[in-house]
PDB file of C-alpha atoms in Angstrom:
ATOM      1  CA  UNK K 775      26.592 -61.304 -34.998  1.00  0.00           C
ATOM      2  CA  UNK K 776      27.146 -64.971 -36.583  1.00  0.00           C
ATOM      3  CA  UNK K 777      26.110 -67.517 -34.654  1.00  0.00           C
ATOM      4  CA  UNK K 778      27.174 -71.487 -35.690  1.00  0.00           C
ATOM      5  CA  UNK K 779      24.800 -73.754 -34.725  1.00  0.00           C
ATOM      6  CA  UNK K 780      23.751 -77.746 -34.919  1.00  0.00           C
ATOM      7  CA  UNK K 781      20.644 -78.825 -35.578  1.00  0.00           C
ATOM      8  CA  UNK K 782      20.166 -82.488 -34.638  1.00  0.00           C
ATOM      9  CA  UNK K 783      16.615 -84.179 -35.645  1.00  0.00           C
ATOM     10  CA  UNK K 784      15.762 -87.348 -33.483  1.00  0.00           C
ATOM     11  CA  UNK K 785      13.070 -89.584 -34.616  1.00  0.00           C
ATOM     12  CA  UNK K 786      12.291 -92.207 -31.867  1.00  0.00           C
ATOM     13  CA  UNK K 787      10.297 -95.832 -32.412  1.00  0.00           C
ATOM     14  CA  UNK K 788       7.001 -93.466 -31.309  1.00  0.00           C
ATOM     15  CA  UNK K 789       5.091 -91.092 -31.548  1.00  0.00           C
ATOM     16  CA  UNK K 790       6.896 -88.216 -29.149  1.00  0.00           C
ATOM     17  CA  UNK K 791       4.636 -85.534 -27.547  1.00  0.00           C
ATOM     18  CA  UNK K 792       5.735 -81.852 -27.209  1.00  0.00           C
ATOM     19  CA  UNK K 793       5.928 -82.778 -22.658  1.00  0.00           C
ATOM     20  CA  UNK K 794       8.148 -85.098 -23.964  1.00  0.00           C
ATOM     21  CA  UNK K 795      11.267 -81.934 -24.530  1.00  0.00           C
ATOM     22  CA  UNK K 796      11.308 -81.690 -20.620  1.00  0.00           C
ATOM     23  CA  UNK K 797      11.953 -85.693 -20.328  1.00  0.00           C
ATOM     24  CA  UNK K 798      14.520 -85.909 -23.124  1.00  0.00           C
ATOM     25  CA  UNK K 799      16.136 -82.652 -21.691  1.00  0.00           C
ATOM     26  CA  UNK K 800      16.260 -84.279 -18.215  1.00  0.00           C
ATOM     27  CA  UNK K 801      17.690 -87.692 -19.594  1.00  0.00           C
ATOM     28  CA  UNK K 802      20.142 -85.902 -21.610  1.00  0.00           C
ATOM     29  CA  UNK K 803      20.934 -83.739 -18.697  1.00  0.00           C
ATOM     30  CA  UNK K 804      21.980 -86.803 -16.982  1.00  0.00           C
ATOM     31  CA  UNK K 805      23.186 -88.489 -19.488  1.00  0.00           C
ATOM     32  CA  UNK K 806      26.216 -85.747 -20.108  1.00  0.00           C
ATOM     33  CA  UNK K 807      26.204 -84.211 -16.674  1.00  0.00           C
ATOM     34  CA  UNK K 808      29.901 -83.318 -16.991  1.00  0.00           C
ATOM     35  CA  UNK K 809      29.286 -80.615 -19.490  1.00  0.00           C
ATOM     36  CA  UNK K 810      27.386 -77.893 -17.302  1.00  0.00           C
ATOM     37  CA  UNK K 811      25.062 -76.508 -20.473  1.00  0.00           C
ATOM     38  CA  UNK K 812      23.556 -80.027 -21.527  1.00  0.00           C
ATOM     39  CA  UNK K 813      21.503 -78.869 -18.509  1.00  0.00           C
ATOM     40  CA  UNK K 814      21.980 -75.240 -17.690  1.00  0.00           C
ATOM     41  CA  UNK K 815      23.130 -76.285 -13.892  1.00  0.00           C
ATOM     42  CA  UNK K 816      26.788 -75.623 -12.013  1.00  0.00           C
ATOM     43  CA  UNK K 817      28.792 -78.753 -10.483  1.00  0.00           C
ATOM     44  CA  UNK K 818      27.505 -76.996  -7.070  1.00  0.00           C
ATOM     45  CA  UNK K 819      23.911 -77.274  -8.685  1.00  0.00           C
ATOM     46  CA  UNK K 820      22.984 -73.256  -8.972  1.00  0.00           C
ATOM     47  CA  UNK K 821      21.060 -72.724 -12.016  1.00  0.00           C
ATOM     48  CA  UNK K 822      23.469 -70.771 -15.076  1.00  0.00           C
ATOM     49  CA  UNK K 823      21.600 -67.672 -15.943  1.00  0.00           C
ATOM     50  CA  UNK K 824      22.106 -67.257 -19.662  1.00  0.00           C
ATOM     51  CA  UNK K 825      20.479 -67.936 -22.629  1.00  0.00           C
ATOM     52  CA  UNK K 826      20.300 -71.435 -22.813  1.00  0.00           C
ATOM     53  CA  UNK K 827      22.930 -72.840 -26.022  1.00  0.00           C
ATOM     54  CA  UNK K 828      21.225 -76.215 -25.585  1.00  0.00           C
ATOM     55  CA  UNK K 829      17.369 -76.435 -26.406  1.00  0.00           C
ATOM     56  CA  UNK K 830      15.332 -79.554 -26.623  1.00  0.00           C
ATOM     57  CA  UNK K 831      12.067 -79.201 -28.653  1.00  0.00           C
ATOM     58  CA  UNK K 832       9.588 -81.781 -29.778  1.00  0.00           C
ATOM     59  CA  UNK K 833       8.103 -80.688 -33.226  1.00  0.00           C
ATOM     60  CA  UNK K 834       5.343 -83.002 -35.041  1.00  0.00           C
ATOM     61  CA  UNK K 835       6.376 -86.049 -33.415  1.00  0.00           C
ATOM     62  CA  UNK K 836      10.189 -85.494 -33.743  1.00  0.00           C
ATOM     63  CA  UNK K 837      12.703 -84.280 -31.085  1.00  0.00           C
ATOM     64  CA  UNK K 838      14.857 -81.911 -31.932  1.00  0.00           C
ATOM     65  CA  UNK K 839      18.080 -80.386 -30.685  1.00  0.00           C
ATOM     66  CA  UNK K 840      19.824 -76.790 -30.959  1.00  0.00           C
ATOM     67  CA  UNK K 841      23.436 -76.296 -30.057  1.00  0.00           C
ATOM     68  CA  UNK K 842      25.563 -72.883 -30.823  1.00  0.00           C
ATOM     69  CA  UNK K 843      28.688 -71.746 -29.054  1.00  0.00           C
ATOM     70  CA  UNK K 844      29.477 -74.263 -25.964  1.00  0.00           C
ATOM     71  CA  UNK K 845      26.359 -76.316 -26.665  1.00  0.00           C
ATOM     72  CA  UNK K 846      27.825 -77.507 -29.814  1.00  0.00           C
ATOM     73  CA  UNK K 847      29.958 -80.047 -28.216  1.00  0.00           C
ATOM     74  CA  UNK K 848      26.515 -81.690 -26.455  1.00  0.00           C
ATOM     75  CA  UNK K 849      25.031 -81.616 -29.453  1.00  0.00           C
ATOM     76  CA  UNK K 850      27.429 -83.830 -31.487  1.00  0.00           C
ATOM     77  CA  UNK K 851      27.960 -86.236 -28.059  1.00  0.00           C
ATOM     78  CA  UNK K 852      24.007 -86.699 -28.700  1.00  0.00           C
ATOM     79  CA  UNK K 853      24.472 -87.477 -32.265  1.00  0.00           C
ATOM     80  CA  UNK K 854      27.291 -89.927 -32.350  1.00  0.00           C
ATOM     81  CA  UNK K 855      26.398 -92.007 -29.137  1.00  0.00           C
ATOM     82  CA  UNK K 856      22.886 -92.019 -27.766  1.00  0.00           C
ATOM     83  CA  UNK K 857      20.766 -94.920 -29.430  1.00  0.00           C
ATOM     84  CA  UNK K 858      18.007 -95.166 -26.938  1.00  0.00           C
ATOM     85  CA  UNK K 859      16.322 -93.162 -24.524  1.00  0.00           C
ATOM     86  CA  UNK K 860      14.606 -93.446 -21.141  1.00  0.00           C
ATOM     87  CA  UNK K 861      11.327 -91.171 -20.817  1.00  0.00           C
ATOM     88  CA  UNK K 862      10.151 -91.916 -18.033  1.00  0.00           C
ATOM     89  CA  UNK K 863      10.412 -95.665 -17.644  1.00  0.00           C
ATOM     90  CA  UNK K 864       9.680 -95.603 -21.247  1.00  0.00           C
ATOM     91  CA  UNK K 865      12.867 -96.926 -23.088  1.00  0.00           C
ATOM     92  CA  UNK K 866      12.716 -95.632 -26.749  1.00  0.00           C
ATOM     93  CA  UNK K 867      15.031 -96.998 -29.430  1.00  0.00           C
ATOM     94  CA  UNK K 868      16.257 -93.997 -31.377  1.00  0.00           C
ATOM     95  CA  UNK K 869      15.622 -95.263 -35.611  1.00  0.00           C
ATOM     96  CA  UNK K 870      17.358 -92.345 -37.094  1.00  0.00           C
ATOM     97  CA  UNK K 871      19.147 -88.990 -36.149  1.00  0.00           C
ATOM     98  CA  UNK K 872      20.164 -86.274 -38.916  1.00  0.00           C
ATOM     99  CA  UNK K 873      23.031 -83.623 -37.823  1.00  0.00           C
ATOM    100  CA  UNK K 874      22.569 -80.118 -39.607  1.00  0.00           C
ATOM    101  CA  UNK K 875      25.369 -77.454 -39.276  1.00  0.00           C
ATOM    102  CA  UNK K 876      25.090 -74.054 -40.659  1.00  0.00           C
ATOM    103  CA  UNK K 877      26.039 -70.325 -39.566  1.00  0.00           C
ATOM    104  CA  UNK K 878      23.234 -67.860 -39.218  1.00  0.00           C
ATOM    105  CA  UNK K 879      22.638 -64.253 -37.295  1.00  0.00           C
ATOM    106  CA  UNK K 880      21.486 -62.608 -34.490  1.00  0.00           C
ATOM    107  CA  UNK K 881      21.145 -58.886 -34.956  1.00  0.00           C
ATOM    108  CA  UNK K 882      18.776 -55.853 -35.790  1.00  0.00           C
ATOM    109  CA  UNK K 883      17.424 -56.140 -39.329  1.00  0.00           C
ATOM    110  CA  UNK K 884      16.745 -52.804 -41.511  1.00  0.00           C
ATOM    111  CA  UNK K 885      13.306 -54.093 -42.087  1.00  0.00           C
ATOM    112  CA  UNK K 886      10.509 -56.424 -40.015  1.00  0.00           C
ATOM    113  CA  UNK K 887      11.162 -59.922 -39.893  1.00  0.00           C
ATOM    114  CA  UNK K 888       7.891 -62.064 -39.703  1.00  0.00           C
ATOM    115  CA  UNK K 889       8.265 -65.486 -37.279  1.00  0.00           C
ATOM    116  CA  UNK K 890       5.432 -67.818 -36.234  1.00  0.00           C
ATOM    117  CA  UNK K 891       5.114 -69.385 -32.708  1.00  0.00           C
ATOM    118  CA  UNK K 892       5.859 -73.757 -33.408  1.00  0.00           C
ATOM    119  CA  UNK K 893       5.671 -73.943 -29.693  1.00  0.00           C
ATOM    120  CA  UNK K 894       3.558 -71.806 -26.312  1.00  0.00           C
ATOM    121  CA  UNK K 895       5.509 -68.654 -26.009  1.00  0.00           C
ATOM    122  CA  UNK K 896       5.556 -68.917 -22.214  1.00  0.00           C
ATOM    123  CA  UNK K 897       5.521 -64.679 -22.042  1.00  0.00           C
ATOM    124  CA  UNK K 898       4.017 -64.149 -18.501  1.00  0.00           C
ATOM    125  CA  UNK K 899       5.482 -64.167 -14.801  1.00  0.00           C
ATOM    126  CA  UNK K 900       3.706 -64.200 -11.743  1.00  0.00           C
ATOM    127  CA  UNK K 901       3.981 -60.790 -11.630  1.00  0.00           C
ATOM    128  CA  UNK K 902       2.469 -59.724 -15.348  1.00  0.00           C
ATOM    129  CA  UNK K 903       0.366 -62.629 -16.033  1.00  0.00           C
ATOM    130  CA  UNK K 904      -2.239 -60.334 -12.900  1.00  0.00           C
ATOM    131  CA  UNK K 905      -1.338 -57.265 -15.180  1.00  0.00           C
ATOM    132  CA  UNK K 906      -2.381 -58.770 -18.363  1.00  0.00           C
ATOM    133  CA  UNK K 907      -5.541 -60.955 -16.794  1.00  0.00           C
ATOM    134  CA  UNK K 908      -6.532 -56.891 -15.766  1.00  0.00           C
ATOM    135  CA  UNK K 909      -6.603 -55.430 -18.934  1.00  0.00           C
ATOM    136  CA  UNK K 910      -9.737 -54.989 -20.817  1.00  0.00           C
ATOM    137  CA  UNK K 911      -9.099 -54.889 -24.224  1.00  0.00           C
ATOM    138  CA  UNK K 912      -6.894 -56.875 -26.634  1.00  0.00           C
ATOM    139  CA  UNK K 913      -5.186 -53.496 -27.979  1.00  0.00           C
ATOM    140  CA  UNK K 914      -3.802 -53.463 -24.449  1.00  0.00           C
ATOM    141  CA  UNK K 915      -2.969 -56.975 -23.647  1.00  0.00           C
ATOM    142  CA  UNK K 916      -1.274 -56.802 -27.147  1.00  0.00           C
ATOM    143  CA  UNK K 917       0.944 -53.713 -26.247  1.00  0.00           C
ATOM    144  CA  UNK K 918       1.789 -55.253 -23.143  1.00  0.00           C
ATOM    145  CA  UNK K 919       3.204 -58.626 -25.178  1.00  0.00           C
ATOM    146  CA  UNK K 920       4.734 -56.294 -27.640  1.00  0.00           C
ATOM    147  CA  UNK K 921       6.711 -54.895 -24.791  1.00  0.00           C
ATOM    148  CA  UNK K 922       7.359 -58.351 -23.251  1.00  0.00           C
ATOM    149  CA  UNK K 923       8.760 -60.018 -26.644  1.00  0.00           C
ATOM    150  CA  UNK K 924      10.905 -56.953 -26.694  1.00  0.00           C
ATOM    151  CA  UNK K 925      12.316 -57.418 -23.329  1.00  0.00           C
ATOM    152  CA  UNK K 926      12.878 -60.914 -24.229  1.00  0.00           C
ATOM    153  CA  UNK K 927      15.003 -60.469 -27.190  1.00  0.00           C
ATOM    154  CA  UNK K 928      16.712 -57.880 -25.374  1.00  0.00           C
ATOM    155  CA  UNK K 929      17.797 -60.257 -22.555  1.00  0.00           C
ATOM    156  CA  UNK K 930      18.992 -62.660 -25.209  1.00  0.00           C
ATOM    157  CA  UNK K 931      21.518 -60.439 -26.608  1.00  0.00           C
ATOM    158  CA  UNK K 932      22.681 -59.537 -23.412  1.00  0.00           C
ATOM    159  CA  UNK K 933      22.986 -62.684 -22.447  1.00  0.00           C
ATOM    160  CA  UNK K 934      24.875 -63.370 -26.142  1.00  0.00           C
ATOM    161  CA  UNK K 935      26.971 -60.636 -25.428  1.00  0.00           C
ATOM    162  CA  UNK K 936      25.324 -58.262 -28.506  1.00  0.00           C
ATOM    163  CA  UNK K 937      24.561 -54.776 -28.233  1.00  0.00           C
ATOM    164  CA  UNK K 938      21.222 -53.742 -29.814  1.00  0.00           C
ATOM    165  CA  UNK K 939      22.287 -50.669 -31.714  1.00  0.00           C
ATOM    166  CA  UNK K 940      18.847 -49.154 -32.581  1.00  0.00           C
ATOM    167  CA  UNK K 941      15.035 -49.432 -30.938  1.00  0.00           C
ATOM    168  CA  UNK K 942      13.697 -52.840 -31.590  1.00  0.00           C
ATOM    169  CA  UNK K 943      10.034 -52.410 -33.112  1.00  0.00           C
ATOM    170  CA  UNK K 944       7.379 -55.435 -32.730  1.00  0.00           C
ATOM    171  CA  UNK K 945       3.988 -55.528 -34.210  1.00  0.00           C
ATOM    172  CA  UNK K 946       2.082 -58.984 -33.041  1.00  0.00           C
ATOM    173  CA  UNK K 947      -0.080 -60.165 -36.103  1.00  0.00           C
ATOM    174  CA  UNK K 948      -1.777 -62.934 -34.446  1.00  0.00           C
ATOM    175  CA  UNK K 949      -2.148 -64.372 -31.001  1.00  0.00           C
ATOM    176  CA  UNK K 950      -4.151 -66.832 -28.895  1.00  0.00           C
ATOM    177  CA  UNK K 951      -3.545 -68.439 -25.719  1.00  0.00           C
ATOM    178  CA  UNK K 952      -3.366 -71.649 -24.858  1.00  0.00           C
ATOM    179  CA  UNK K 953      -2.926 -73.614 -22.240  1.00  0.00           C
ATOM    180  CA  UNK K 954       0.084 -76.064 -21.214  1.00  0.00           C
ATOM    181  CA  UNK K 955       1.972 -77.302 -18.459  1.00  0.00           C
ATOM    182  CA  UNK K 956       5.519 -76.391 -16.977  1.00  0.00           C
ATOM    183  CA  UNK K 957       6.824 -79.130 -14.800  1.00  0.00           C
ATOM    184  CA  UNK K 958       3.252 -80.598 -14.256  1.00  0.00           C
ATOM    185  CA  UNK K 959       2.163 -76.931 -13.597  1.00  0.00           C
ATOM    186  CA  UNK K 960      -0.896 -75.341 -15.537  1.00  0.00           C
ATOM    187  CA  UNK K 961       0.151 -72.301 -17.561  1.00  0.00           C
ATOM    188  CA  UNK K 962      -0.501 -69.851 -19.722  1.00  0.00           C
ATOM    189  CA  UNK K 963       1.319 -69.548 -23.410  1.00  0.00           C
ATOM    190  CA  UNK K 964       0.688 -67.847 -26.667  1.00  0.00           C
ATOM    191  CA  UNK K 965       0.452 -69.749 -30.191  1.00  0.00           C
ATOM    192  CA  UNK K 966       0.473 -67.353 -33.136  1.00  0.00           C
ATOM    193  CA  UNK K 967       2.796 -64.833 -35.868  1.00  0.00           C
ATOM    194  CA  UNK K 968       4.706 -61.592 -34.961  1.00  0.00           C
ATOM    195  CA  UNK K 969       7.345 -59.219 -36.804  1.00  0.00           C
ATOM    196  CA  UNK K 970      10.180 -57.520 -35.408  1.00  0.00           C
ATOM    197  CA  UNK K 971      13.520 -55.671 -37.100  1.00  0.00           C
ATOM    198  CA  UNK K 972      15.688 -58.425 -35.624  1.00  0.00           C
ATOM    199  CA  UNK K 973      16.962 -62.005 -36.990  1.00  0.00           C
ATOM    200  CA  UNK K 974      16.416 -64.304 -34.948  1.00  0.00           C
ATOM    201  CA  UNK K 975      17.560 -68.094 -35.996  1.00  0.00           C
ATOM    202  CA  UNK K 976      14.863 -70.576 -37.093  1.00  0.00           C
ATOM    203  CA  UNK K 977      14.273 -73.054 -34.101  1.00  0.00           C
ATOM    204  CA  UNK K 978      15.381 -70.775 -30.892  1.00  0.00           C
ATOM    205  CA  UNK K 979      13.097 -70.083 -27.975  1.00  0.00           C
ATOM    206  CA  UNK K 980      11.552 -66.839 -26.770  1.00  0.00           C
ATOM    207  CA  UNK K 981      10.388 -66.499 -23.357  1.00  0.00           C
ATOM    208  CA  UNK K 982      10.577 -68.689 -20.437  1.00  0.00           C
ATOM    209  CA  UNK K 983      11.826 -72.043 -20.461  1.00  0.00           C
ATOM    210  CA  UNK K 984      13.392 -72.263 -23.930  1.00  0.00           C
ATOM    211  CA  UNK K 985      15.524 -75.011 -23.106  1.00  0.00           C
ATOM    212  CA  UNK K 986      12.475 -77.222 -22.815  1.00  0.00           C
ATOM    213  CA  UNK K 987      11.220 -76.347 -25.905  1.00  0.00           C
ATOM    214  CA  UNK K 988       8.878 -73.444 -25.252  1.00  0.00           C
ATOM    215  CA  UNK K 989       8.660 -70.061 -27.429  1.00  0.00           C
ATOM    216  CA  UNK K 990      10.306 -71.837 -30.430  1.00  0.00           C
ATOM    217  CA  UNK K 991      10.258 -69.551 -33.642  1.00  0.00           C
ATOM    218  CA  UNK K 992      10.400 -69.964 -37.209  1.00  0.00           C
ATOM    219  CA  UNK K 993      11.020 -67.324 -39.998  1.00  0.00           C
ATOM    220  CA  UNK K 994       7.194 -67.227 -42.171  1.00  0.00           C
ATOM    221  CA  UNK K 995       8.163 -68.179 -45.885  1.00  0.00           C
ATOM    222  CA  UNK K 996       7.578 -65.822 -48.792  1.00  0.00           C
ATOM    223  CA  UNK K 997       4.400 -65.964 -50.019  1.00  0.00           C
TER     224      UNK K 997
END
């Protein structure tokens, strides 16, 4: 399926830490609370359970934000009137912002794409993050995540409203955890490459908590 999207890049009078998605997210959030998806809540406050078409992501220093289908109005709101922003008690005067638009797809692929992790893949829940801490070997923990990044892309096109015509087939390359924080909470996320038969745009989230930058992906170049 083709997906249009907006990429806005937002480079602030400092240097901006990758904690510092969840801030901008939340002053954003409240900055355009009118349009439900700048912040993925109702007007009666219940969370919207989709794939989030708004994602805040700080990248080498530089805040970025993703906007496709009704995040695309957010997205150019962001671009044409913010000038400062507040992170926490921390004004920041915004020197320069660069709006990308370009159409891109979301489907099975005939042969493995190859992505790298730019931010933690937050893959684990309560519930599987016992399971993998269990296993003994790598080969194991690595099946499990295969089946987990998998599930994840699955729920995204459900969410998008795409039906996965064929198996999807991952093969992680490289993986390490690391550790970083949710909402001030230690956890557990993954840093490294993977392929799958399945385009996925450059700069969307896998996993949990993609709309505060986590799980972000980028197609490897060519070598």
């Amino acid at each position: 399926m083709e997906i249009n999207i907006l990429k806005l890049n937002v480079i602030a009078d400092s240097f901006l830490n990758r904690n510092d998605a969840e801030k901008i997210r939340g002053y954003l959030g409240n900055l355009f609370w009118d349009n439900p998806y700048a912040h993925q809540h109702n007007k009666d406050g219940s969370l919207i359970y989709k794939y989030p078409c708004v994602q805040y992501k700080v990248i080498d220093g530089v805040c970025f934000l993703i906007g496709f289908n009704e995040g695309l109005e957010v997205v150019k709101k962001t671009f044409h009137d913010l000038k400062e922003i507040n992170l926490d008690g921390r004004w920041q005067e915004i020197l320069s912002k660069g709006l990308e638009s370009y159409t891109t797809y979301f489907s099975v692929t005939l042969e493995q794409m190859h992505y790298s992790f730019l931010t933690p893949w937050l893959a684990l829940n309560e519930k599987n993050y016992e399971k993998y801490q269990k296993l003994g070997t790598w080969a194991k923990k690595k099946e499990l995540l295969e089946s987990i990044l998998i599930g994840n892309i699955i729920s995204m096109s459900k969410s998008l409203g795409y039906t996965v015509p064929e198996p999807i087939k991952a093969d992680i390359k490289n993986m390490k955890e690391v550790q970083t924080k949710l909402k001030a909470t230690p956890m557990l996320g993954f840093l490294g490459t993977f392929s799958v038969n399945f385009e996925i745009p450059d700069y969307w989230g896998i996993g949990k908590s993609v709309s505060r930058g986590f799980g972000t992906v980028v197609k490897e170049k060519c070598k």
